[in-house]
């Protein structure tokens, strides 16, 4: 039985009600890149832990500089990494370098350029220095705890650990983080006509591009527990392959065989194995057959149509957001959409939400969405030449140039 046609919004609501983040594990920080935090990271101390110099120069007392130019005695130096043991008494100063703790008694740093030293390279060891300008207390000093106070949250639950977030964790002394596991994924590319690129190919056959597409998209999310096989359109084989895939993986992705054709065995096979179909037909073009089911053991099965662009649409509308949620990201972050002006008018009168392929172009007036139609849902070549697609609601008619549309980037990186 084919389930009713539902809107993308309704399918999204069903999906978000079903999928929860996977269990957590502790990982060394160095191995946690790309994972999402299941516990917040707190700062282990004030940052900086003491007032620090923001410049190379002289740590001094602002009151001594009021009558600048003034000459001060240089009593020593403190570099980054040396704890400040010197005191700055009236009429004296201490040579200081960026990142060093401020010595007791001092309250400002005079940059070397504002002194008779001009450059530490030229006159590194002067015993006296003339300060040419008066400064306020606190000038060129990073106050204690300016960045963050001890025990304050620096990374929230759900944060994906990219390079900058790894730096945050490292700067507050974190060795291991608590993150969600990534899903294990099994891909079954169905179709008797499919061949992979290593084998010879006949004129009646088609190269499998969906398998490599999905593998690369999941690799961008860091998913490495991944298997894929091509399955011919035979009911017995489909049954045994799906059973095996569900047994070893948390998510099974099927492409092809999901519609109502004679060789479309996917829906019945899911039902035979006890799966509960959550949705099957979505009001979307391309990509109307979009099947999502839960199996008795809790694994999720997505059935995508076979045509390469329909697969891309299904991936970015449903599958990849679900993967990101399993990995612990908040739903609000899982399906990015950019709101940008349309460069030229387009028309859509059909009864399904259209995902119109487009490129982003950055012009003087800003970034715009430029429609780039492809030759239908089988156009794998055209799909490689666009940046993504924007949404046009059913029966919309003419969408004028300049209207702000929702653009779905099809990939991690944008121009
Ligand atoms: P299906 O949904 O099985 O009816 O397939 C729709 C179309 O997509 C057919 O022309 C298939 O040959 C093509 N197709 C199915 N699977 C793939 C695949 N893995 N790679 C490239 N094309 C495919
Ligand atoms: Mg097929």
Short mmCIF file of C-alpha atoms and ligand atoms in Angstrom, two decimals:
data_model
loop_
_atom_site.label_atom_id
_atom_site.label_comp_id
_atom_site.label_asym_id
_atom_site.label_seq_id
_atom_site.Cartn_x
_atom_site.Cartn_y
_atom_site.Cartn_z
CA UNK A 1 0.00 0.00 0.00
CA UNK A 2 1.25 3.47 -0.88
CA UNK A 3 0.87 5.92 2.00
CA UNK A 4 -0.76 9.33 1.43
CA UNK A 5 1.18 12.22 -0.07
CA UNK A 6 2.21 14.54 2.77
CA UNK A 7 3.88 17.96 2.78
CA UNK A 8 7.60 18.37 3.42
CA UNK A 9 6.68 20.15 6.67
CA UNK A 10 4.55 17.22 7.83
CA UNK A 11 7.31 14.75 6.91
CA UNK A 12 9.84 16.88 8.83
CA UNK A 13 7.58 16.87 11.92
CA UNK A 14 7.28 13.06 11.75
CA UNK A 15 11.04 12.68 11.33
CA UNK A 16 11.91 15.00 14.20
CA UNK A 17 9.50 13.16 16.49
CA UNK A 18 11.21 9.82 15.76
CA UNK A 19 14.94 10.52 15.89
CA UNK A 20 16.93 11.03 19.09
CA UNK A 21 20.67 11.45 19.55
CA UNK A 22 22.64 8.21 19.91
CA UNK A 23 24.27 7.19 23.23
CA UNK A 24 27.40 8.99 24.40
CA UNK A 25 31.05 8.04 24.75
CA UNK A 26 34.16 9.72 26.13
CA UNK A 27 36.87 10.53 23.62
CA UNK A 28 40.29 12.14 23.86
CA UNK A 29 39.96 15.69 22.55
CA UNK A 30 42.30 14.95 19.65
CA UNK A 31 39.93 12.23 18.39
CA UNK A 32 36.71 14.20 18.87
CA UNK A 33 36.83 16.45 15.80
CA UNK A 34 33.44 16.56 14.08
CA UNK A 35 31.60 15.06 17.08
CA UNK A 36 28.86 16.85 19.03
CA UNK A 37 29.05 17.52 22.75
CA UNK A 38 26.69 15.63 25.04
CA UNK A 39 27.99 17.59 28.05
CA UNK A 40 28.90 21.26 28.21
CA UNK A 41 32.57 22.23 28.56
CA UNK A 42 33.35 24.58 31.47
CA UNK A 43 36.44 26.68 31.96
CA UNK A 44 38.82 25.22 34.55
CA UNK A 45 40.07 28.69 35.57
CA UNK A 46 39.81 32.41 34.88
CA UNK A 47 41.12 33.32 31.43
CA UNK A 48 43.46 35.06 31.63
CA UNK A 49 44.22 33.85 35.17
CA UNK A 50 45.96 37.16 36.01
CA UNK A 51 46.14 40.59 34.35
CA UNK A 52 48.39 40.23 31.31
CA UNK A 53 50.19 42.49 28.91
CA UNK A 54 48.66 42.92 25.45
CA UNK A 55 51.82 44.52 24.03
CA UNK A 56 55.59 44.47 24.08
CA UNK A 57 56.66 47.48 26.19
CA UNK A 58 57.05 48.61 29.78
CA UNK A 59 54.79 47.80 32.72
CA UNK A 60 54.42 51.06 34.63
CA UNK A 61 52.25 53.02 37.08
CA UNK A 62 49.82 55.34 35.27
CA UNK A 63 50.29 58.03 37.98
CA UNK A 64 54.01 58.17 37.13
CA UNK A 65 53.18 58.96 33.48
CA UNK A 66 50.86 61.93 34.13
CA UNK A 67 53.67 64.43 33.57
CA UNK A 68 55.01 62.70 30.40
CA UNK A 69 57.57 62.85 28.99
CA UNK A 70 59.11 61.19 32.08
CA UNK A 71 62.19 59.04 32.59
CA UNK A 72 61.74 55.76 34.51
CA UNK A 73 64.30 53.30 35.79
CA UNK A 74 64.01 49.82 34.20
CA UNK A 75 64.41 47.31 37.05
CA UNK A 76 64.13 44.06 35.09
CA UNK A 77 61.95 42.18 32.64
CA UNK A 78 59.13 39.68 32.51
CA UNK A 79 58.44 37.62 29.39
CA UNK A 80 55.44 35.39 28.64
CA UNK A 81 55.84 32.18 30.59
CA UNK A 82 57.77 33.80 33.46
CA UNK A 83 55.71 34.50 36.56
CA UNK A 84 55.98 38.18 37.53
CA UNK A 85 57.98 38.33 40.76
CA UNK A 86 59.15 41.93 40.41
CA UNK A 87 57.35 44.84 42.01
CA UNK A 88 57.01 48.11 40.18
CA UNK A 89 57.88 50.83 42.68
CA UNK A 90 57.21 54.56 42.03
CA UNK A 91 59.57 55.93 39.39
CA UNK A 92 60.39 52.49 37.96
CA UNK A 93 59.10 50.17 35.29
CA UNK A 94 59.65 46.60 34.07
CA UNK A 95 60.28 45.55 30.48
CA UNK A 96 57.36 43.27 29.50
CA UNK A 97 56.35 41.16 26.53
CA UNK A 98 52.95 40.20 25.12
CA UNK A 99 51.17 37.59 27.23
CA UNK A 100 53.29 38.09 30.36
CA UNK A 101 51.59 38.56 33.74
CA UNK A 102 51.59 42.17 34.91
CA UNK A 103 54.01 42.77 37.83
CA UNK A 104 52.55 43.92 41.15
CA UNK A 105 52.38 47.70 41.47
CA UNK A 106 52.02 48.34 37.72
CA UNK A 107 48.64 49.09 36.15
CA UNK A 108 49.40 49.83 32.50
CA UNK A 109 51.73 48.84 29.68
CA UNK A 110 53.50 51.48 27.60
CA UNK A 111 54.05 50.10 24.09
CA UNK A 112 57.72 50.19 23.17
CA UNK A 113 56.91 52.47 20.22
CA UNK A 114 55.85 55.23 22.67
CA UNK A 115 59.22 55.25 24.45
CA UNK A 116 62.84 56.24 23.82
CA UNK A 117 63.57 52.53 23.26
CA UNK A 118 61.50 52.52 20.08
CA UNK A 119 62.50 48.96 19.44
CA UNK A 120 63.77 46.25 21.76
CA UNK A 121 65.88 45.02 18.89
CA UNK A 122 67.82 48.27 18.69
CA UNK A 123 68.27 48.97 22.40
CA UNK A 124 67.38 45.78 24.26
CA UNK A 125 68.91 46.49 27.67
CA UNK A 126 68.48 50.19 28.48
CA UNK A 127 68.57 50.80 32.22
CA UNK A 128 66.43 53.91 31.84
CA UNK A 129 63.63 54.72 29.45
CA UNK A 130 61.81 57.91 28.52
CA UNK A 131 58.05 57.49 28.24
CA UNK A 132 56.65 60.05 25.84
CA UNK A 133 52.90 59.71 26.46
CA UNK A 134 50.61 59.54 29.49
CA UNK A 135 48.28 56.51 29.70
CA UNK A 136 45.16 55.59 31.64
CA UNK A 137 45.29 52.78 34.21
CA UNK A 138 44.49 49.53 32.42
CA UNK A 139 45.92 50.66 29.09
CA UNK A 140 47.19 47.66 27.07
CA UNK A 141 46.34 45.27 29.90
CA UNK A 142 44.04 42.27 29.49
CA UNK A 143 42.18 42.11 32.82
CA UNK A 144 41.96 38.87 34.79
CA UNK A 145 38.99 36.75 33.58
CA UNK A 146 38.29 39.08 30.65
CA UNK A 147 37.60 36.13 28.32
CA UNK A 148 35.88 33.81 30.74
CA UNK A 149 35.62 33.16 34.49
CA UNK A 150 36.35 29.82 36.19
CA UNK A 151 33.45 27.31 35.88
CA UNK A 152 31.72 29.32 33.17
CA UNK A 153 30.38 27.40 30.13
CA UNK A 154 32.57 27.82 27.08
CA UNK A 155 30.98 25.18 24.79
CA UNK A 156 27.26 24.29 24.98
CA UNK A 157 25.65 20.85 24.65
CA UNK A 158 25.13 20.05 20.96
CA UNK A 159 28.15 22.01 19.76
CA UNK A 160 29.91 20.34 16.84
CA UNK A 161 33.64 20.29 17.53
CA UNK A 162 35.35 22.00 14.60
CA UNK A 163 38.93 23.27 14.75
CA UNK A 164 38.04 26.46 16.66
CA UNK A 165 35.93 24.61 19.22
CA UNK A 166 38.79 22.12 19.75
CA UNK A 167 40.96 25.18 20.48
CA UNK A 168 38.41 26.40 23.04
CA UNK A 169 38.40 23.03 24.83
CA UNK A 170 42.18 22.83 24.77
CA UNK A 171 42.50 26.33 26.24
CA UNK A 172 40.48 25.35 29.32
CA UNK A 173 42.48 22.20 29.99
CA UNK A 174 40.11 19.55 28.58
CA UNK A 175 41.65 16.14 27.90
CA UNK A 176 38.53 14.11 27.12
CA UNK A 177 35.05 15.15 26.02
CA UNK A 178 31.65 13.46 26.27
CA UNK A 179 30.18 13.25 22.80
CA UNK A 180 27.44 11.35 21.00
CA UNK A 181 28.35 8.35 18.90
CA UNK A 182 28.05 8.59 15.13
CA UNK A 183 25.61 6.24 13.43
CA UNK A 184 26.71 3.13 11.60
CA UNK A 185 25.28 3.23 8.09
CA UNK A 186 24.56 0.57 5.48
CA UNK A 187 23.69 1.61 1.94
CA UNK A 188 21.83 -0.68 -0.44
CA UNK A 189 21.78 0.66 -3.99
CA UNK A 190 19.05 -1.27 -5.73
CA UNK A 191 18.78 -1.80 -9.45
CA UNK A 192 19.50 -4.63 -11.84
CA UNK A 193 21.01 -2.08 -14.26
CA UNK A 194 23.69 -0.84 -11.82
CA UNK A 195 27.41 -1.40 -12.18
CA UNK A 196 30.19 0.09 -10.16
CA UNK A 197 33.00 1.93 -11.85
CA UNK A 198 35.48 -0.94 -11.62
CA UNK A 199 33.55 -3.32 -13.86
CA UNK A 200 32.82 -3.45 -17.58
CA UNK A 201 29.54 -1.93 -18.62
CA UNK A 202 26.92 -2.57 -21.31
CA UNK A 203 24.76 -0.05 -23.15
CA UNK A 204 21.75 -1.25 -21.16
CA UNK A 205 23.50 -0.61 -17.87
CA UNK A 206 24.04 2.41 -15.62
CA UNK A 207 26.98 3.33 -13.41
CA UNK A 208 26.11 3.53 -9.73
CA UNK A 209 26.57 7.18 -8.77
CA UNK A 210 24.25 7.18 -5.76
CA UNK A 211 26.50 4.90 -3.71
CA UNK A 212 29.57 7.12 -4.09
CA UNK A 213 27.43 10.26 -3.56
CA UNK A 214 26.12 9.02 -0.23
CA UNK A 215 29.50 7.70 0.90
CA UNK A 216 31.12 11.10 0.27
CA UNK A 217 28.27 13.03 1.94
CA UNK A 218 28.50 10.87 5.07
CA UNK A 219 32.28 11.16 5.13
CA UNK A 220 31.82 14.95 5.41
CA UNK A 221 29.97 14.26 8.67
CA UNK A 222 32.81 12.03 9.87
CA UNK A 223 30.76 8.82 9.56
CA UNK A 224 33.22 6.02 8.90
CA UNK A 225 31.29 2.93 10.01
CA UNK A 226 29.93 2.59 6.53
CA UNK A 227 29.15 -0.21 4.07
CA UNK A 228 27.49 -0.23 0.71
CA UNK A 229 26.45 -2.87 -1.78
CA UNK A 230 24.55 -3.00 -5.05
CA UNK A 231 21.47 -5.20 -4.89
CA UNK A 232 19.66 -6.45 -7.97
CA UNK A 233 15.86 -6.24 -8.12
CA UNK A 234 15.00 -9.69 -6.78
CA UNK A 235 12.66 -10.03 -3.87
CA UNK A 236 14.58 -12.82 -2.08
CA UNK A 237 17.89 -11.02 -2.38
CA UNK A 238 16.38 -7.73 -1.26
CA UNK A 239 14.89 -9.42 1.79
CA UNK A 240 18.15 -11.06 2.87
CA UNK A 241 20.27 -7.97 2.19
CA UNK A 242 17.93 -5.67 4.08
CA UNK A 243 17.75 -8.09 7.00
CA UNK A 244 21.54 -8.27 7.14
CA UNK A 245 21.91 -4.50 6.85
CA UNK A 246 19.42 -3.79 9.64
CA UNK A 247 21.17 -6.33 11.87
CA UNK A 248 24.56 -4.60 11.71
CA UNK A 249 23.72 -0.90 11.24
CA UNK A 250 21.70 1.79 12.97
CA UNK A 251 20.72 3.43 9.70
CA UNK A 252 20.00 1.75 6.38
CA UNK A 253 19.77 3.85 3.24
CA UNK A 254 18.24 2.35 0.14
CA UNK A 255 18.22 3.99 -3.25
CA UNK A 256 15.89 2.98 -6.06
CA UNK A 257 13.05 0.51 -6.00
CA UNK A 258 10.98 2.62 -3.65
CA UNK A 259 8.12 3.68 -5.94
CA UNK A 260 5.21 1.64 -7.23
CA UNK A 261 6.89 -0.05 -10.21
CA UNK A 262 6.86 -3.77 -10.82
CA UNK A 263 10.42 -4.15 -9.51
CA UNK A 264 10.06 -1.72 -6.60
CA UNK A 265 10.38 -4.23 -3.79
CA UNK A 266 11.64 -1.91 -1.06
CA UNK A 267 8.33 -0.93 0.64
CA UNK A 268 7.01 -4.49 0.83
CA UNK A 269 10.33 -5.84 2.06
CA UNK A 270 10.40 -3.30 4.88
CA UNK A 271 6.88 -4.27 5.88
CA UNK A 272 7.70 -8.00 5.75
CA UNK A 273 10.59 -7.48 8.17
CA UNK A 274 8.23 -5.81 10.63
CA UNK A 275 9.13 -2.22 9.78
CA UNK A 276 6.74 0.62 10.56
CA UNK A 277 6.50 3.07 7.67
CA UNK A 278 6.44 6.65 9.01
CA UNK A 279 6.11 8.31 5.60
CA UNK A 280 6.47 7.24 2.01
CA UNK A 281 5.20 9.97 -0.34
CA UNK A 282 6.27 13.57 0.09
CA UNK A 283 4.94 16.52 -1.90
CA UNK A 284 8.37 17.30 -3.32
CA UNK A 285 9.84 17.71 -6.80
CA UNK A 286 12.11 16.04 -7.59
CA UNK A 287 11.95 13.21 -5.11
CA UNK A 288 8.31 12.37 -4.39
CA UNK A 289 8.93 8.84 -3.10
CA UNK A 290 10.77 9.42 0.18
CA UNK A 291 10.36 6.54 2.54
CA UNK A 292 11.20 6.62 6.21
CA UNK A 293 10.58 3.59 8.40
CA UNK A 294 11.56 2.31 11.84
CA UNK A 295 12.50 -1.34 12.25
CA UNK A 296 11.61 -3.45 15.31
CA UNK A 297 15.20 -3.17 16.65
CA UNK A 298 15.05 0.66 16.54
CA UNK A 299 17.11 1.15 13.41
CA UNK A 300 16.00 3.70 10.85
CA UNK A 301 15.49 2.94 7.18
CA UNK A 302 15.38 5.60 4.50
CA UNK A 303 14.23 4.66 1.01
CA UNK A 304 15.25 7.22 -1.58
CA UNK A 305 14.20 7.24 -5.20
CA UNK A 306 16.81 6.04 -7.69
CA UNK A 307 17.28 9.11 -9.82
CA UNK A 308 20.49 10.88 -8.86
CA UNK A 309 19.01 14.35 -8.23
CA UNK A 310 16.09 12.92 -6.29
CA UNK A 311 18.66 11.26 -4.07
CA UNK A 312 20.43 14.58 -3.52
CA UNK A 313 17.14 16.25 -2.57
CA UNK A 314 16.25 13.45 -0.14
CA UNK A 315 19.72 13.52 1.37
CA UNK A 316 19.72 17.23 2.14
CA UNK A 317 16.03 17.48 3.14
CA UNK A 318 15.83 14.45 5.42
CA UNK A 319 18.72 11.99 5.59
CA UNK A 320 21.69 14.21 6.46
CA UNK A 321 19.65 16.27 8.97
CA UNK A 322 18.66 12.98 10.63
CA UNK A 323 22.32 11.89 10.76
CA UNK A 324 23.28 15.17 12.37
CA UNK A 325 20.55 14.78 14.97
CA UNK A 326 21.66 11.21 15.72
CA UNK A 327 25.14 12.65 16.21
CA UNK A 328 23.77 15.10 18.79
CA UNK A 329 23.18 18.41 17.01
CA UNK A 330 20.01 20.34 17.86
CA UNK A 331 17.35 20.05 15.13
CA UNK A 332 17.50 23.81 14.57
CA UNK A 333 21.03 23.36 13.27
CA UNK A 334 20.56 20.16 11.29
CA UNK A 335 19.06 21.51 8.05
CA UNK A 336 20.74 24.80 7.10
CA UNK A 337 18.90 27.19 4.82
CA UNK A 338 20.09 30.60 3.65
CA UNK A 339 17.65 33.47 3.02
CA UNK A 340 18.87 35.25 -0.08
CA UNK A 341 17.40 37.31 -2.95
CA UNK A 342 16.54 35.66 -6.23
CA UNK A 343 18.48 37.07 -9.20
CA UNK A 344 15.77 36.53 -11.83
CA UNK A 345 12.07 35.66 -11.98
CA UNK A 346 11.02 32.00 -12.20
CA UNK A 347 7.67 30.29 -12.54
CA UNK A 348 6.28 27.19 -10.81
CA UNK A 349 2.69 26.06 -11.22
CA UNK A 350 2.94 22.40 -10.20
CA UNK A 351 1.31 20.92 -7.13
CA UNK A 352 4.49 19.90 -5.30
CA UNK A 353 7.17 21.94 -3.54
CA UNK A 354 9.84 22.49 -6.17
CA UNK A 355 13.52 22.33 -5.30
CA UNK A 356 14.86 24.52 -8.12
CA UNK A 357 18.56 24.04 -8.70
CA UNK A 358 20.66 27.21 -8.50
CA UNK A 359 24.09 28.72 -8.04
CA UNK A 360 25.12 31.43 -5.61
CA UNK A 361 26.77 34.45 -7.17
CA UNK A 362 28.41 37.18 -5.15
CA UNK A 363 27.91 40.57 -6.81
CA UNK A 364 28.57 44.15 -5.69
CA UNK A 365 25.08 44.42 -4.18
CA UNK A 366 25.42 41.11 -2.31
CA UNK A 367 25.06 37.37 -2.82
CA UNK A 368 22.15 36.30 -5.03
CA UNK A 369 20.52 33.00 -6.00
CA UNK A 370 20.78 32.38 -9.74
CA UNK A 371 18.42 29.66 -11.04
CA UNK A 372 20.23 26.98 -13.07
CA UNK A 373 17.69 24.46 -14.31
CA UNK A 374 18.98 20.94 -14.92
CA UNK A 375 17.65 18.35 -17.35
CA UNK A 376 15.38 16.62 -14.85
CA UNK A 377 15.96 14.36 -11.88
CA UNK A 378 18.28 12.03 -13.82
CA UNK A 379 20.73 14.86 -14.59
CA UNK A 380 23.65 13.75 -12.44
CA UNK A 381 26.04 15.91 -14.49
CA UNK A 382 24.00 19.12 -14.03
CA UNK A 383 23.70 18.34 -10.33
CA UNK A 384 27.45 18.65 -10.02
CA UNK A 385 27.42 22.16 -11.48
CA UNK A 386 25.04 23.84 -9.00
CA UNK A 387 25.52 24.95 -5.39
CA UNK A 388 22.13 23.75 -4.15
CA UNK A 389 18.43 24.42 -4.65
CA UNK A 390 15.83 26.91 -3.44
CA UNK A 391 12.26 26.15 -2.39
CA UNK A 392 9.18 27.19 -4.35
CA UNK A 393 5.85 26.33 -2.77
CA UNK A 394 3.16 24.38 -4.71
CA UNK A 395 1.13 26.47 -7.17
CA UNK A 396 3.16 29.58 -6.46
CA UNK A 397 3.08 30.97 -10.03
CA UNK A 398 5.68 33.63 -10.79
CA UNK A 399 8.36 34.30 -8.19
CA UNK A 400 9.70 37.79 -8.98
CA UNK A 401 13.37 38.76 -9.09
CA UNK A 402 14.50 40.15 -5.75
CA UNK A 403 12.22 37.98 -3.62
CA UNK A 404 14.00 36.46 -0.62
CA UNK A 405 14.01 32.68 -1.05
CA UNK A 406 15.20 29.81 1.13
CA UNK A 407 18.31 28.30 -0.43
CA UNK A 408 19.48 24.87 0.64
CA UNK A 409 23.24 24.47 0.21
CA UNK A 410 24.08 21.02 -1.17
CA UNK A 411 27.42 20.59 0.51
CA UNK A 412 29.51 21.69 3.41
CA UNK A 413 31.32 24.50 1.63
CA UNK A 414 29.96 27.48 -0.22
CA UNK A 415 31.75 29.80 -2.63
P1 LIG B 1 14.17 3.53 -9.62
O1 LIG B 1 13.76 4.48 -8.53
O2 LIG B 1 14.74 2.26 -9.11
O3 LIG B 1 12.99 3.31 -10.56
O4 LIG B 1 15.29 4.26 -10.47
C1 LIG B 1 15.03 5.46 -11.15
C2 LIG B 1 16.15 5.77 -12.11
O5 LIG B 1 17.32 6.02 -11.39
C3 LIG B 1 16.47 4.65 -13.09
O6 LIG B 1 16.73 5.20 -14.35
C4 LIG B 1 17.72 4.04 -12.50
O7 LIG B 1 18.52 3.44 -13.48
C5 LIG B 1 18.40 5.23 -11.88
N1 LIG B 1 19.24 4.79 -10.77
C6 LIG B 1 18.81 4.00 -9.77
N2 LIG B 1 19.80 3.77 -8.90
C7 LIG B 1 20.88 4.45 -9.34
C8 LIG B 1 22.20 4.58 -8.87
N3 LIG B 1 22.61 3.98 -7.75
N4 LIG B 1 23.06 5.36 -9.58
C9 LIG B 1 22.64 5.97 -10.70
N5 LIG B 1 21.39 5.87 -11.19
C10 LIG B 1 20.52 5.12 -10.53
MG1 LIG B 2 15.23 0.50 -9.82
#
